[in-house]
PDB file of C-alpha atoms in Angstrom:
ATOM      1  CA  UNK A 113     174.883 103.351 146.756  1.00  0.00           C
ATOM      2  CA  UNK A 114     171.595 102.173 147.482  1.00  0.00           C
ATOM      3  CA  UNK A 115     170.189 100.595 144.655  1.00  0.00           C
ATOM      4  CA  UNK A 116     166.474  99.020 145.229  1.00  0.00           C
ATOM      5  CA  UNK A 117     164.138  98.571 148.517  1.00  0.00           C
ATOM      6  CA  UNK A 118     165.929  95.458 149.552  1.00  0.00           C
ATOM      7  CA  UNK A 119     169.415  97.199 149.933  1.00  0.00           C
ATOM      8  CA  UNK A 120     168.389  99.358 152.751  1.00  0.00           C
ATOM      9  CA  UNK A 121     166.015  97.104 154.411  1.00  0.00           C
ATOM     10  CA  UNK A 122     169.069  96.329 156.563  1.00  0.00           C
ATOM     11  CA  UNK A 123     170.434  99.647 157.323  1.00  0.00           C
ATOM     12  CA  UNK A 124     166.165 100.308 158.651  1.00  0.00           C
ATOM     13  CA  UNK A 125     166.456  97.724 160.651  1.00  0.00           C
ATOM     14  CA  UNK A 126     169.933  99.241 162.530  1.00  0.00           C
ATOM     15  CA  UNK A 127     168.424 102.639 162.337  1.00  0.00           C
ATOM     16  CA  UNK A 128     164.945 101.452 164.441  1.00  0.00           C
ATOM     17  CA  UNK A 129     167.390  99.572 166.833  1.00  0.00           C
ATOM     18  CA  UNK A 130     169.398 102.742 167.386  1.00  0.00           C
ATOM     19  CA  UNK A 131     166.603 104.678 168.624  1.00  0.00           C
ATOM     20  CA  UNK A 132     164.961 101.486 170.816  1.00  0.00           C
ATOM     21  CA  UNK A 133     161.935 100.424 168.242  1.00  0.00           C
ATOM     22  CA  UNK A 134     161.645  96.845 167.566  1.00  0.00           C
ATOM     23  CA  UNK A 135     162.246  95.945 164.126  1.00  0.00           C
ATOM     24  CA  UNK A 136     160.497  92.918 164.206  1.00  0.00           C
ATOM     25  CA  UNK A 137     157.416  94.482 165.348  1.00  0.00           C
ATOM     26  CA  UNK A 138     157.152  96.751 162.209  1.00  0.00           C
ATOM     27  CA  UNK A 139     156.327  94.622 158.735  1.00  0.00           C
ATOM     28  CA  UNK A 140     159.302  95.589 156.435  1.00  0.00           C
ATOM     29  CA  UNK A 141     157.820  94.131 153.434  1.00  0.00           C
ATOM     30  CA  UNK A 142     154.720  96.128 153.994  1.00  0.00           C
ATOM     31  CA  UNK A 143     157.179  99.283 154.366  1.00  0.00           C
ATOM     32  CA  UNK A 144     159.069  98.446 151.492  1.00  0.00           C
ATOM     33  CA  UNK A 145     156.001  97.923 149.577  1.00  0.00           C
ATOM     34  CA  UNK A 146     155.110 101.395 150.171  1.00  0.00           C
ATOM     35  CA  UNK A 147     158.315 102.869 149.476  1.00  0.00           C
ATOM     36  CA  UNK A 148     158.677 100.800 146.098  1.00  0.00           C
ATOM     37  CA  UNK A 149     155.100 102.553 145.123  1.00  0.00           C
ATOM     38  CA  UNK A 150     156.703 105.240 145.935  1.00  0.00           C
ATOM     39  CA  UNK A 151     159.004 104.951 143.786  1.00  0.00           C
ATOM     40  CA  UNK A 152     157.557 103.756 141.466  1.00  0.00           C
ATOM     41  CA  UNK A 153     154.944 106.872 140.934  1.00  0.00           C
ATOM     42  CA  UNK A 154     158.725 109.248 141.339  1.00  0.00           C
ATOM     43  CA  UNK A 155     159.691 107.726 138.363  1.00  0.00           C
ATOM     44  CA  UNK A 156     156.606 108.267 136.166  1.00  0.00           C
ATOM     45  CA  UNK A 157     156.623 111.559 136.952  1.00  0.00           C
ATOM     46  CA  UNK A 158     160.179 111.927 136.256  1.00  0.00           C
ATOM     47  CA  UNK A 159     159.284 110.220 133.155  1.00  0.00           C
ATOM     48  CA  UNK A 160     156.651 112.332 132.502  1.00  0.00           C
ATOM     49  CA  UNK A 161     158.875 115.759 132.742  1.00  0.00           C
ATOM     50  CA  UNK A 162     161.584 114.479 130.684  1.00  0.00           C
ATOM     51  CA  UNK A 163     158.998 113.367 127.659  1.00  0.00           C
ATOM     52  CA  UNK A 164     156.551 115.790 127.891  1.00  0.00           C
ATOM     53  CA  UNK A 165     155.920 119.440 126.843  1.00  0.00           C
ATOM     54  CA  UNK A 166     153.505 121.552 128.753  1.00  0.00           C
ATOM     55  CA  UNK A 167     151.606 124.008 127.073  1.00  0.00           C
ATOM     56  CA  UNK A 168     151.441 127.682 129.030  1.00  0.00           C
ATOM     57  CA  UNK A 169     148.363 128.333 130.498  1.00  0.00           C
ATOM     58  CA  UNK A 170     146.545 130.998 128.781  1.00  0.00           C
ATOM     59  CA  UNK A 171     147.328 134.418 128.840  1.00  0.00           C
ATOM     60  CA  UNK A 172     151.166 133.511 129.532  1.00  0.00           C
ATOM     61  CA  UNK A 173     153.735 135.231 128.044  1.00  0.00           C
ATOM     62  CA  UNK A 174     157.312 134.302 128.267  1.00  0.00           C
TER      63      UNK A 174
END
């Protein structure tokens, strides 16, 4: 299982390959920095659901 950003850095690299896009061309750490924001801003809101209750919106009845 892929754990953090670095695990599957490798696995992007062999996927760009695999469909002819050099991998060195493309800054990883930039994309990985994007996907750990990402991330990052899943989690709060995941975070957010499990801690929070939402009030109904008025006029909403169950």
């Amino acid at each position: 299982m892929i754990k953090s950003t670095v695990d599957w850095l490798p696995y992007l690299k062999q996927s760009l390959k695999l469909i002819d896009i050099d991998a060195e061309a493309i800054d990883l750490d930039a994309v990985a920095e994007q996907f750990g924001q990402i991330a990052a801003f899943a989690n709060q809101v995941n975070t957010f659901a499990l801690t929070e209750t939402l009030e109904p919106s008025a006029g909403f009845e169950p």
